[in-house]
GROMACS .gro file of N, CA and C in nm:
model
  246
    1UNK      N    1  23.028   4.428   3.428
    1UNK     CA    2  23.070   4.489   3.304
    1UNK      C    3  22.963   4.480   3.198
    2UNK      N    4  22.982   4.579   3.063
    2UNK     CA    5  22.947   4.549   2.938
    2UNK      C    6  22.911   4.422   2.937
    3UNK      N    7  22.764   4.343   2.883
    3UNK     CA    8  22.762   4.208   2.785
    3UNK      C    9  22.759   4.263   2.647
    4UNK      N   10  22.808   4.144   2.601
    4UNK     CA   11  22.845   4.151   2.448
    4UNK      C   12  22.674   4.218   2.384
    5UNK      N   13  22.559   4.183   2.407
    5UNK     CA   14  22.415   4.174   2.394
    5UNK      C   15  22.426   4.317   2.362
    6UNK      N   16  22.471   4.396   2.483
    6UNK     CA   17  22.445   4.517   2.486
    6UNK      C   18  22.514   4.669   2.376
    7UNK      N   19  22.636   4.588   2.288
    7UNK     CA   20  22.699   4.645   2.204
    7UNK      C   21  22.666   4.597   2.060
    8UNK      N   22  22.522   4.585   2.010
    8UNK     CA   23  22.507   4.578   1.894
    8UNK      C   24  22.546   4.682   1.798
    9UNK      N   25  22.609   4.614   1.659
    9UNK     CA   26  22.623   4.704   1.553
    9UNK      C   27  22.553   4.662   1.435
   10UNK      N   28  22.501   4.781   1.397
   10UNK     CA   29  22.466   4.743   1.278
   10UNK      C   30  22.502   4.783   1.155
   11UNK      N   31  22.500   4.678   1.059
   11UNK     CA   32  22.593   4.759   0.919
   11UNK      C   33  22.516   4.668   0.803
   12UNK      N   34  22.526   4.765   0.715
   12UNK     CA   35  22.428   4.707   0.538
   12UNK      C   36  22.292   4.619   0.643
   13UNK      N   37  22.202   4.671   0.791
   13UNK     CA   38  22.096   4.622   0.802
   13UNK      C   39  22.138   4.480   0.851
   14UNK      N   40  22.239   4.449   0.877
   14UNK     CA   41  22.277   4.322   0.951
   14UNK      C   42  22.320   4.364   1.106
   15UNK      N   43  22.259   4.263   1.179
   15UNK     CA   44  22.327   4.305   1.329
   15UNK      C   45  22.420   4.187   1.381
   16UNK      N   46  22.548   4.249   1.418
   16UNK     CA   47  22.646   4.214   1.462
   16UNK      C   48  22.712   4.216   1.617
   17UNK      N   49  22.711   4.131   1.700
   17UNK     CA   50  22.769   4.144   1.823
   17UNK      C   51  22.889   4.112   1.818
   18UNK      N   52  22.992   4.173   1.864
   18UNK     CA   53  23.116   4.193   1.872
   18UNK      C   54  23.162   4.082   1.944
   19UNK      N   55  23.248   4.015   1.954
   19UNK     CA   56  23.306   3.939   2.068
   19UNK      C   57  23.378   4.025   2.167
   20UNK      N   58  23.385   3.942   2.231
   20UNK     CA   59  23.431   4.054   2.383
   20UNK      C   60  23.581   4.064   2.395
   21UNK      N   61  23.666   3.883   2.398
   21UNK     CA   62  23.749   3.915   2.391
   21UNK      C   63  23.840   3.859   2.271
   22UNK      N   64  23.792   3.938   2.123
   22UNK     CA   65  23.885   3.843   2.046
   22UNK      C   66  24.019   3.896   2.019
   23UNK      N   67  24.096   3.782   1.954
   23UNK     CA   68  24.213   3.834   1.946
   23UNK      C   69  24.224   3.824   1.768
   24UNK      N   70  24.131   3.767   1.696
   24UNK     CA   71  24.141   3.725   1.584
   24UNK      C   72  24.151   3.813   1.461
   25UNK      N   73  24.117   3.956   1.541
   25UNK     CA   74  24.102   4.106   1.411
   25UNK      C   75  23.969   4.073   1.402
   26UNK      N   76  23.860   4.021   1.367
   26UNK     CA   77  23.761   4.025   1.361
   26UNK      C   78  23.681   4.100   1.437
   27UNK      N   79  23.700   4.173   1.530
   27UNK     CA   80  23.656   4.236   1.647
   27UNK      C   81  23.588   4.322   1.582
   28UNK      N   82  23.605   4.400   1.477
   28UNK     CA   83  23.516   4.522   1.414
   28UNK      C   84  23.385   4.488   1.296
   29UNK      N   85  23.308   4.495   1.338
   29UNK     CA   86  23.184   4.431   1.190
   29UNK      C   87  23.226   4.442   1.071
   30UNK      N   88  23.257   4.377   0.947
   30UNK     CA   89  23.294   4.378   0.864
   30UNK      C   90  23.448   4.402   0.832
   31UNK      N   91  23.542   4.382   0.928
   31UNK     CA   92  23.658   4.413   0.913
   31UNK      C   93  23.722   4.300   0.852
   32UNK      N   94  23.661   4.192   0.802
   32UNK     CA   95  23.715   4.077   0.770
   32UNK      C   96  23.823   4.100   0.668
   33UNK      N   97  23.962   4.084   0.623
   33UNK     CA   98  24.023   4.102   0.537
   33UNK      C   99  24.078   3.967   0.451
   34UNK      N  100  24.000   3.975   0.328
   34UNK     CA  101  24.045   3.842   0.291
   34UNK      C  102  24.158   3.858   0.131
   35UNK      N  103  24.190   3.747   0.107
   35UNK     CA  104  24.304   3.775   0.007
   35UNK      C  105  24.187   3.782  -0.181
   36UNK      N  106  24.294   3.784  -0.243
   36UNK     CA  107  24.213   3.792  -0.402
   36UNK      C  108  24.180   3.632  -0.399
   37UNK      N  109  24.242   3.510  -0.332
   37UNK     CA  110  24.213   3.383  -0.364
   37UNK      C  111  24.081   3.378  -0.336
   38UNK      N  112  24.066   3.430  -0.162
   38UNK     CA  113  23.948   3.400  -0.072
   38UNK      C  114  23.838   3.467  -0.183
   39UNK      N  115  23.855   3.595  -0.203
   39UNK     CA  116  23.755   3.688  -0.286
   39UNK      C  117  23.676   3.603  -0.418
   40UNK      N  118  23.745   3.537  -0.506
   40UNK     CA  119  23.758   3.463  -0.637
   40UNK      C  120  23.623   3.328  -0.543
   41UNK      N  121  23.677   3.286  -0.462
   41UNK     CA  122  23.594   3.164  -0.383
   41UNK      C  123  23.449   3.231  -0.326
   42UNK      N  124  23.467   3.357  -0.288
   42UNK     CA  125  23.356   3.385  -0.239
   42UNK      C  126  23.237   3.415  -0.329
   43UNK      N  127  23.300   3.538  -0.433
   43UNK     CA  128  23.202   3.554  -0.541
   43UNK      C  129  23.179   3.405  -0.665
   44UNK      N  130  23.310   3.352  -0.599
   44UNK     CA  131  23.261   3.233  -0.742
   44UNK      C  132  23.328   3.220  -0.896
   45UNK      N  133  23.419   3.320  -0.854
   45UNK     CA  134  23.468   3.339  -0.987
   45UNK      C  135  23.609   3.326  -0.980
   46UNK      N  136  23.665   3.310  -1.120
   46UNK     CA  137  23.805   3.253  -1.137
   46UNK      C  138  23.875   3.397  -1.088
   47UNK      N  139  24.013   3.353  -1.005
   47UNK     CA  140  24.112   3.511  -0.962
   47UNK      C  141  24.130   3.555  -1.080
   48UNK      N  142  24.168   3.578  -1.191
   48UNK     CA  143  24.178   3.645  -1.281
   48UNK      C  144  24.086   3.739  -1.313
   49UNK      N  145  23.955   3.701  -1.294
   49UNK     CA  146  23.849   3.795  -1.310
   49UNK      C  147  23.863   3.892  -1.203
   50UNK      N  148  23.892   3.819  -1.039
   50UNK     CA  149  23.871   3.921  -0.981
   50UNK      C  150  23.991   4.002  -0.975
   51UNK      N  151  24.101   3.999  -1.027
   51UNK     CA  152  24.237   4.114  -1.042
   51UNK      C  153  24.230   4.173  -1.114
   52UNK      N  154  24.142   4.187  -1.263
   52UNK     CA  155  24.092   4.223  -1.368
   52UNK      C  156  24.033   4.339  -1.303
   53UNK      N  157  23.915   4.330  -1.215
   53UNK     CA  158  23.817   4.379  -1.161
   53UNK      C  159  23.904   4.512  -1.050
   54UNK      N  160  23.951   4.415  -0.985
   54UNK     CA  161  24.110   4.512  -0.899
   54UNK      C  162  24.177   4.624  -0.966
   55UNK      N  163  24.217   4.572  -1.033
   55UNK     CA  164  24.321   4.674  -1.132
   55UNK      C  165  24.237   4.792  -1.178
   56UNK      N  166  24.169   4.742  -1.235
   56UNK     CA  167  24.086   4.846  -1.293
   56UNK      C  168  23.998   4.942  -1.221
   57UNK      N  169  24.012   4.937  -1.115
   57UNK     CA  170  23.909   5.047  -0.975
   57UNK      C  171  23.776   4.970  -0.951
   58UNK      N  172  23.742   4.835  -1.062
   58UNK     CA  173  23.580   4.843  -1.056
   58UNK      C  174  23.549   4.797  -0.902
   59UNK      N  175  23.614   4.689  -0.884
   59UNK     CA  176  23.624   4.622  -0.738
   59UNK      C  177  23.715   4.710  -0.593
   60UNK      N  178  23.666   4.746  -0.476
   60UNK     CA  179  23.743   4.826  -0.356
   60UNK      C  180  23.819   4.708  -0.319
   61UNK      N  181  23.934   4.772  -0.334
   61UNK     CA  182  24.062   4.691  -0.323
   61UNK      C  183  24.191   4.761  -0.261
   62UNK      N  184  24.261   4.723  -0.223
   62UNK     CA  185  24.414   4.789  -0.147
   62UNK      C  186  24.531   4.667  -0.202
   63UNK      N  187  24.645   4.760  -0.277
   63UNK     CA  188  24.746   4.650  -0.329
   63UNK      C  189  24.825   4.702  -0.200
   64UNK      N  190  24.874   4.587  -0.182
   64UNK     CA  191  24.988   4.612  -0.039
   64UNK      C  192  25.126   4.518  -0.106
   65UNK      N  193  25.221   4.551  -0.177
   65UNK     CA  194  25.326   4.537  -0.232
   65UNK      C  195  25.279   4.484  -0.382
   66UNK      N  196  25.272   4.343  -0.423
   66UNK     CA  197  25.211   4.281  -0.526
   66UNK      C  198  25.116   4.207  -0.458
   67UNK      N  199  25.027   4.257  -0.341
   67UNK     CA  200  24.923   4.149  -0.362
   67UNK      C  201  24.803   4.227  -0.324
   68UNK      N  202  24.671   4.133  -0.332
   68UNK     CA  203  24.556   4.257  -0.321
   68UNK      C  204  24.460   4.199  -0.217
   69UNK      N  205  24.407   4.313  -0.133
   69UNK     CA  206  24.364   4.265  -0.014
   69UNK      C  207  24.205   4.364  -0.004
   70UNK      N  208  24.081   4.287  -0.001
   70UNK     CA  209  23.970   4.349   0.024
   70UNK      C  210  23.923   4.301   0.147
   71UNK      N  211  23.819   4.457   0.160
   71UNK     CA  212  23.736   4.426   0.256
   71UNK      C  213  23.644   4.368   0.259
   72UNK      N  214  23.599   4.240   0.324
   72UNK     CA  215  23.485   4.162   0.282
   72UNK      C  216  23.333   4.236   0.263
   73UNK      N  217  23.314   4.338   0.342
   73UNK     CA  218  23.234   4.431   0.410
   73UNK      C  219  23.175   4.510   0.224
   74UNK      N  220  23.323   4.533   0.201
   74UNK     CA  221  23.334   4.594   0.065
   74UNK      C  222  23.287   4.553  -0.056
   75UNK      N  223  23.301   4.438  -0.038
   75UNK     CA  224  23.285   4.358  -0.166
   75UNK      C  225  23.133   4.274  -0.173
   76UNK      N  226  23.101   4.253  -0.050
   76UNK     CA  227  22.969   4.243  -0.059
   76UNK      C  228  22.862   4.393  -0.084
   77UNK      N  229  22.917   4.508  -0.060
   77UNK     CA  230  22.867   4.637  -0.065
   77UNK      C  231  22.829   4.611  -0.211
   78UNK      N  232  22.953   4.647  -0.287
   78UNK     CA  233  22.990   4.670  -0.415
   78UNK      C  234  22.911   4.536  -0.550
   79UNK      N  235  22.883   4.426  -0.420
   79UNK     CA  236  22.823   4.314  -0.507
   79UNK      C  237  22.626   4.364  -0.519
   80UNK      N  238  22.598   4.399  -0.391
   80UNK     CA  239  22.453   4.429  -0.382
   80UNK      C  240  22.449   4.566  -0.473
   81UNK      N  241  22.476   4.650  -0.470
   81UNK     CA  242  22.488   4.763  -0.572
   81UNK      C  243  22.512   4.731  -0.699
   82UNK      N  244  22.584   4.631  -0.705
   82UNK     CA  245  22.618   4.633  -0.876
   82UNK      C  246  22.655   4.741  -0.944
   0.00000   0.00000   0.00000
């Protein structure tokens, strides 16, 4: 079969090998979906800033009832661009 070696992806210039068999959702490069807490921890900044940022379109974001869910993929996009 396929080795993992042989299915590189690349995305924003990073290369990514897929796992072969995950079950974790992670399976797609950048599909990581993390919450507004995780987001606030990653960039460093208090959640308020980043729901501020949400609400307002500046940050790619998806509200899924009352809560807000980015793509990690996204938010590092949106961080290098400024």
């Amino acid at each position: 079969g396929a080795r993992a070696t042989d299915r590189r992806v690349s995305i924003l210039g990073y290369s990514h090998v897929p796992p072969v068999d995950s079950q974790s959702g992670h399976d797609l490069p950048g599909a990581e979906v993390l919450t507004l807490a995780e987001v606030a921890a990653f960039l460093r900044v208090p959640e308020d800033a980043v729901r501020e940022l949400a609400d307002g379109g500046a940050l790619p974001a998806q509200r899924i009832g009352s809560e807000w869910r980015f793509l990690k993929r996204a938010v590092v996009e949106w961080l290098r661009l400024g």
